[in-house]
PDB file of C-alpha atoms and ligand atoms in Angstrom:
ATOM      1  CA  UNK A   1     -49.122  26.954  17.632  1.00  0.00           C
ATOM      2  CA  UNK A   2     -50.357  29.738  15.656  1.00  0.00           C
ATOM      3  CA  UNK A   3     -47.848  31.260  13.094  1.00  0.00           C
ATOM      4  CA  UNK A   4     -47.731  33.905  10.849  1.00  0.00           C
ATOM      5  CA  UNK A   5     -45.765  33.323   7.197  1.00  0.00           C
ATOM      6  CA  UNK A   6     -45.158  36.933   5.839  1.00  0.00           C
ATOM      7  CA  UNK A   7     -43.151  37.813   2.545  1.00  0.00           C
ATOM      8  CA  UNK A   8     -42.345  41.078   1.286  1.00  0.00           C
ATOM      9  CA  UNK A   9     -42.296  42.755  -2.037  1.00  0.00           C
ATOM     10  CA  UNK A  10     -41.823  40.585  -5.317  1.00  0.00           C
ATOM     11  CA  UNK A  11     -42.326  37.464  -3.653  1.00  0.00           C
ATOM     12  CA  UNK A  12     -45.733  36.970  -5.488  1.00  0.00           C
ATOM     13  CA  UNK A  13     -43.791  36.651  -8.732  1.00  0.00           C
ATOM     14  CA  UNK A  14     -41.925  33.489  -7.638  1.00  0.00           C
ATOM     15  CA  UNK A  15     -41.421  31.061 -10.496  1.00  0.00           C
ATOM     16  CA  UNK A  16     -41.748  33.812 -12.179  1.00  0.00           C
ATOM     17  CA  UNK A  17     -39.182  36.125 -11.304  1.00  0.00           C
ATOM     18  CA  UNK A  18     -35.273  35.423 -11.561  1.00  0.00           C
ATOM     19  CA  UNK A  19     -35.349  31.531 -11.672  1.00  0.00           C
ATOM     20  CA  UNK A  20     -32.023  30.750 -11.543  1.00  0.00           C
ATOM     21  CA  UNK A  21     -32.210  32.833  -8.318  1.00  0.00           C
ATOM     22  CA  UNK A  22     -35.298  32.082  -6.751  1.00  0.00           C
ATOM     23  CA  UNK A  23     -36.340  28.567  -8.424  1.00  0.00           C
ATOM     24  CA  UNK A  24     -39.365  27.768  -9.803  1.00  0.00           C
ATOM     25  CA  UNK A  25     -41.516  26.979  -7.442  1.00  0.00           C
ATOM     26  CA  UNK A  26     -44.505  29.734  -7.787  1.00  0.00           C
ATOM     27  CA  UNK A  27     -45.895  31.318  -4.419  1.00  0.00           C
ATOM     28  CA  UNK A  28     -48.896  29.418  -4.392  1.00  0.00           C
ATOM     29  CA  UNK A  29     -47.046  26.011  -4.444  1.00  0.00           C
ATOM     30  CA  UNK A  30     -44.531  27.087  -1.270  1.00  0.00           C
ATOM     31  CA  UNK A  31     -47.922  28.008   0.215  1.00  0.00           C
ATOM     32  CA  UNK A  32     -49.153  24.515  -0.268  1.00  0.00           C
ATOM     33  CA  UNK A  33     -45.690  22.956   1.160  1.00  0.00           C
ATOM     34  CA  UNK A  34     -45.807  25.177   3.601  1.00  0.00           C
ATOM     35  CA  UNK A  35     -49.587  24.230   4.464  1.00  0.00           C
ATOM     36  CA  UNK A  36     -48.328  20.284   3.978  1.00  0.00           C
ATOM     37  CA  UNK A  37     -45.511  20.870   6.664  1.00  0.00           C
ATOM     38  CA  UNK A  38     -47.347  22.403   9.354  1.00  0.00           C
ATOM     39  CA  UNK A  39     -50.577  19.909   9.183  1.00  0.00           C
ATOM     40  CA  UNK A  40     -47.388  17.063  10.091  1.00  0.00           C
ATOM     41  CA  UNK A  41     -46.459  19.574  13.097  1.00  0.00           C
ATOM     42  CA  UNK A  42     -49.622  20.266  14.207  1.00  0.00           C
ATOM     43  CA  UNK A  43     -48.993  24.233  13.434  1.00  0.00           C
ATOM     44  CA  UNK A  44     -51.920  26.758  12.683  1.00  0.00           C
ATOM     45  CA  UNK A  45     -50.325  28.992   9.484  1.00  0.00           C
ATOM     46  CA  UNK A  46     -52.137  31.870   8.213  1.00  0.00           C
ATOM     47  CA  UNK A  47     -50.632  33.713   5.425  1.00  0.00           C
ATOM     48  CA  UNK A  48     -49.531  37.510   4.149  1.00  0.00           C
ATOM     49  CA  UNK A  49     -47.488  38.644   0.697  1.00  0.00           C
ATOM     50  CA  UNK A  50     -47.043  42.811   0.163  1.00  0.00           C
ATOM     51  CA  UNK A  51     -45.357  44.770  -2.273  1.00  0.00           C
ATOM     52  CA  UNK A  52     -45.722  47.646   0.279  1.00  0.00           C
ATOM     53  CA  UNK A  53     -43.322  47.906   3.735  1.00  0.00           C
ATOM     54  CA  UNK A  54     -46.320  49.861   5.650  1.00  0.00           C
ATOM     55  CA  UNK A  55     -48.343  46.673   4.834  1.00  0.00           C
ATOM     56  CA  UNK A  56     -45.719  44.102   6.451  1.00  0.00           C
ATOM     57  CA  UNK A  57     -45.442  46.972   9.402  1.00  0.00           C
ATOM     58  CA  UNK A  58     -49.314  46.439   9.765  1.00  0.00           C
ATOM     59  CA  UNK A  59     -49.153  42.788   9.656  1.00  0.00           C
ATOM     60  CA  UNK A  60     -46.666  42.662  12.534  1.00  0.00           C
ATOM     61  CA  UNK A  61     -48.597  44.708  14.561  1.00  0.00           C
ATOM     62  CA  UNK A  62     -51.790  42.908  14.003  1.00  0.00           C
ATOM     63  CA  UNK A  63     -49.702  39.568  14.507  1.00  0.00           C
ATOM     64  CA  UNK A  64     -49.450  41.104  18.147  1.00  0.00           C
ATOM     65  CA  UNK A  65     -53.090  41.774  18.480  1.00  0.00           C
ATOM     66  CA  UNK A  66     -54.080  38.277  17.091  1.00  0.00           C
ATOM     67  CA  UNK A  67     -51.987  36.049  19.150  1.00  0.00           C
ATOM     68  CA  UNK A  68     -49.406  34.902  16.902  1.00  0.00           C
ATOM     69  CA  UNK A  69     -46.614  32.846  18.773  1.00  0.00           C
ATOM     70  CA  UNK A  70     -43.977  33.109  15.586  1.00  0.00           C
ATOM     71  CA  UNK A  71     -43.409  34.333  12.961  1.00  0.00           C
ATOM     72  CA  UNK A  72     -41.583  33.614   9.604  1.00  0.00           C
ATOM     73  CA  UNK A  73     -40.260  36.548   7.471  1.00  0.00           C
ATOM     74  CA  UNK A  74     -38.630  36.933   4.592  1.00  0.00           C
ATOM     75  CA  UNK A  75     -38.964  40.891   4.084  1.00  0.00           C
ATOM     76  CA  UNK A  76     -37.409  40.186   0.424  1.00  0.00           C
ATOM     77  CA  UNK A  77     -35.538  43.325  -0.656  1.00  0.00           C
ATOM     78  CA  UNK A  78     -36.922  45.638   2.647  1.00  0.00           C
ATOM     79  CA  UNK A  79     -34.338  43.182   4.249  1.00  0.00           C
ATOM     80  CA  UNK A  80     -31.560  45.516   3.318  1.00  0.00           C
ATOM     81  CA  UNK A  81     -33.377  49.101   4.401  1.00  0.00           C
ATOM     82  CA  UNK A  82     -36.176  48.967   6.767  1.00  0.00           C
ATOM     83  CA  UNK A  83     -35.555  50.053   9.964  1.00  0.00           C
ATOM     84  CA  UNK A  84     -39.637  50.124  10.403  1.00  0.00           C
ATOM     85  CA  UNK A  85     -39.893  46.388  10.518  1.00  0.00           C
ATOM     86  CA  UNK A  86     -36.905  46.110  12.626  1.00  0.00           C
ATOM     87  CA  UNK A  87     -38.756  48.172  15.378  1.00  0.00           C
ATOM     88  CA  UNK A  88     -41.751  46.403  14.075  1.00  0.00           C
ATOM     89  CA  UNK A  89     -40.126  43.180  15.480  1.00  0.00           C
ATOM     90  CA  UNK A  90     -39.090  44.484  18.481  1.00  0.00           C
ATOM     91  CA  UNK A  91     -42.199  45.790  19.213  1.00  0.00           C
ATOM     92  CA  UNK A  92     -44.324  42.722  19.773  1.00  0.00           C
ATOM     93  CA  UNK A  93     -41.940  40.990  20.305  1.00  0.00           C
ATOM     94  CA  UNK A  94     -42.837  37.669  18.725  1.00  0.00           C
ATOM     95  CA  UNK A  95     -40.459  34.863  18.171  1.00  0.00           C
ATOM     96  CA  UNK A  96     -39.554  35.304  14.188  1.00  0.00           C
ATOM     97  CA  UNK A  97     -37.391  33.451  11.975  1.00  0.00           C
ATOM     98  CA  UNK A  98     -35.859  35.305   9.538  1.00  0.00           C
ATOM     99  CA  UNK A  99     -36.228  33.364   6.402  1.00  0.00           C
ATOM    100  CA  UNK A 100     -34.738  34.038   2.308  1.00  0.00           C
ATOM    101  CA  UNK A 101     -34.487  31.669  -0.624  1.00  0.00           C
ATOM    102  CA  UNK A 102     -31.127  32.547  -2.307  1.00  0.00           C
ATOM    103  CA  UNK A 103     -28.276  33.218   0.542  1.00  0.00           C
ATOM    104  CA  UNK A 104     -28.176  37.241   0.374  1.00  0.00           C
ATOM    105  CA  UNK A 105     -24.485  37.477   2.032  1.00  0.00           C
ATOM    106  CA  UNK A 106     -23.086  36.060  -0.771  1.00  0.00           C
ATOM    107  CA  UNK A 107     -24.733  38.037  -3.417  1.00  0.00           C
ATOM    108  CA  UNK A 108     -24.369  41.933  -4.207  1.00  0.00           C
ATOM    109  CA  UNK A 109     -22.558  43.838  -0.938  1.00  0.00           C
ATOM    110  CA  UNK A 110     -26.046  45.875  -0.576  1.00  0.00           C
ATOM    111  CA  UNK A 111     -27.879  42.764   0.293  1.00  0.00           C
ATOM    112  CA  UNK A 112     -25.213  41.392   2.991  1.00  0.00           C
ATOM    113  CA  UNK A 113     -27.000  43.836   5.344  1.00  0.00           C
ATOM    114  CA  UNK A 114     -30.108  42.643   7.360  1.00  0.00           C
ATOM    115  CA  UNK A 115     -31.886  45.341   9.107  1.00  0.00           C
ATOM    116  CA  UNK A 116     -33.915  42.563  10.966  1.00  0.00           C
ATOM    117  CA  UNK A 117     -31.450  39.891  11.512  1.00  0.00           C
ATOM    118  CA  UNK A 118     -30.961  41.285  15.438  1.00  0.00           C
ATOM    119  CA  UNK A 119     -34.567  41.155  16.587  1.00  0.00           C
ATOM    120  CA  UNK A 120     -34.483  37.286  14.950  1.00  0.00           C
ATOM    121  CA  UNK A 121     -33.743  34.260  16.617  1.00  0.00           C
ATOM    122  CA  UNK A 122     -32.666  32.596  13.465  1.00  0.00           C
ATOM    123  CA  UNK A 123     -31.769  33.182   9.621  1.00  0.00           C
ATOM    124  CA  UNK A 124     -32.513  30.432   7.016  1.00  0.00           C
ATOM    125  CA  UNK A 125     -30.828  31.503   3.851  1.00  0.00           C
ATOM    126  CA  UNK A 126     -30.069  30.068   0.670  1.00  0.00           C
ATOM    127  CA  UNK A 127     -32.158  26.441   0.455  1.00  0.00           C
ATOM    128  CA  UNK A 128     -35.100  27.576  -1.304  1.00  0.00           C
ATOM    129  CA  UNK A 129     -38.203  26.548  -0.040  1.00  0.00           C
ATOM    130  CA  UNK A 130     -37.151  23.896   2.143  1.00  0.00           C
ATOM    131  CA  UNK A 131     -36.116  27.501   4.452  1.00  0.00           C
ATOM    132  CA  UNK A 132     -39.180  27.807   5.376  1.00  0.00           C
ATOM    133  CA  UNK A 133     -40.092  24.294   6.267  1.00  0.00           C
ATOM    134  CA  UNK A 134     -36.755  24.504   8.749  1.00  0.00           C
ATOM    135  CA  UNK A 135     -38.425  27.645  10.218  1.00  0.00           C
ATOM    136  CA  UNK A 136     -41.587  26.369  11.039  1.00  0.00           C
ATOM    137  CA  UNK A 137     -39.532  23.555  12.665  1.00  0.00           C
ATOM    138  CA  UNK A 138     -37.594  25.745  14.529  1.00  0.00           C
ATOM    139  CA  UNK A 139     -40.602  27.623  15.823  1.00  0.00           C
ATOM    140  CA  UNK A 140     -42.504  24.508  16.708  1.00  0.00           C
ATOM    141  CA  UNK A 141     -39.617  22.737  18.565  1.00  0.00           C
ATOM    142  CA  UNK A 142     -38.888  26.045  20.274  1.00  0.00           C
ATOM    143  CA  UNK A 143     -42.667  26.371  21.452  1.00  0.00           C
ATOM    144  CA  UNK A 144     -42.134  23.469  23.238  1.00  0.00           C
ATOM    145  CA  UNK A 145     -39.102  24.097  24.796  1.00  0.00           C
TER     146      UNK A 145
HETATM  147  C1  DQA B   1     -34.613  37.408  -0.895  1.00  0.00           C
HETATM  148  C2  DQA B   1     -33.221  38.042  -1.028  1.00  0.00           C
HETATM  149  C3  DQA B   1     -33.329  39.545  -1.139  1.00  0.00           C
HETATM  150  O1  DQA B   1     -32.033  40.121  -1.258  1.00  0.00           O
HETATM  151  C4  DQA B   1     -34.135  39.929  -2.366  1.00  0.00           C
HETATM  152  O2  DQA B   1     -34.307  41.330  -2.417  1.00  0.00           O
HETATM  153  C5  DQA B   1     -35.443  39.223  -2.442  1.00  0.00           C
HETATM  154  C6  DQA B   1     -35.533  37.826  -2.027  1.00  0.00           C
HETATM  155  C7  DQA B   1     -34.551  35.858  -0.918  1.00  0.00           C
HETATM  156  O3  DQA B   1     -35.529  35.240  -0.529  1.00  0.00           O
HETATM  157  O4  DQA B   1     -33.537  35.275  -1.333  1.00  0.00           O
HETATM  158  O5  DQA B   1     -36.412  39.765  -2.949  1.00  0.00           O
HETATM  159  O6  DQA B   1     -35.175  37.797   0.334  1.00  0.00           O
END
């Protein structure tokens, strides 16, 4: 199963940015867990991290065009204002997990909005990295119905 991991703007400064927030973990090392977890499933990940929503609309599209089966987003703070990769989503229509390391509904009222949420077929929010290793899951035991 081929999936695509894609994180939106700021999520290159993990570790980094906000730790008490996001944890330390850097980007590179969630890559590498994530990398660990889907050589156990048997998954094919390929990766993507912009600062720019065009970008992430680009990636979605070309996610199409590749053959992605699923994808696993966390569109960081576009979460809360882009309609474009909503429609993105709905597009091509690929199975996506909706993915964030803190648990936005219980943080500032602008962030308890999720533009993408609908065209998901799951939210993981609030257990740090180990989200995204539940996503893949998801996806994987999904593809095989
Ligand atoms: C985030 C939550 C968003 O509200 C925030 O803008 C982010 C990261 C998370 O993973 O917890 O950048 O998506």
């Amino acid at each position: 199963m081929r999936i695509l991991i894609l994180n939106g703007p700021n999520m290159n400064l993990l570790g980094l940015r906000q730790p008490e927030i996001y944890g330390r973990t850097s980007y590179d090392e969630l890559l590498e867990l994530i990398r660990l977890k889907a050589a156990e499933l048997g998954a094919e990940v390929s990766f993507f991290q912009s600062n720019h929503e065009g970008a992430l609309v680009d990636a979605i599209q070309q996610a199409y065009f590749d053959g992605v089966e699923g994808i696993i987003l966390n569109p960081a703070a576009y979460t809360h204002t882009s309609v474009a990769l909503l429609d993105a989503l709905r597009a091509v229509n690929i199975p996506t997990v909706e993915v964030h390391l803190s648990d936005p509904d219980s943080r500032e009222p602008f962030r308890q909005i999720s533009y993408i949420r609908p065209a998901c077929v799951a939210t993981v929010k609030g257990k740090g990295p180990t989200g995204y290793l539940e996503a893949l899951e998801l996806l994987c035991r999904q593809a095989k119905g």
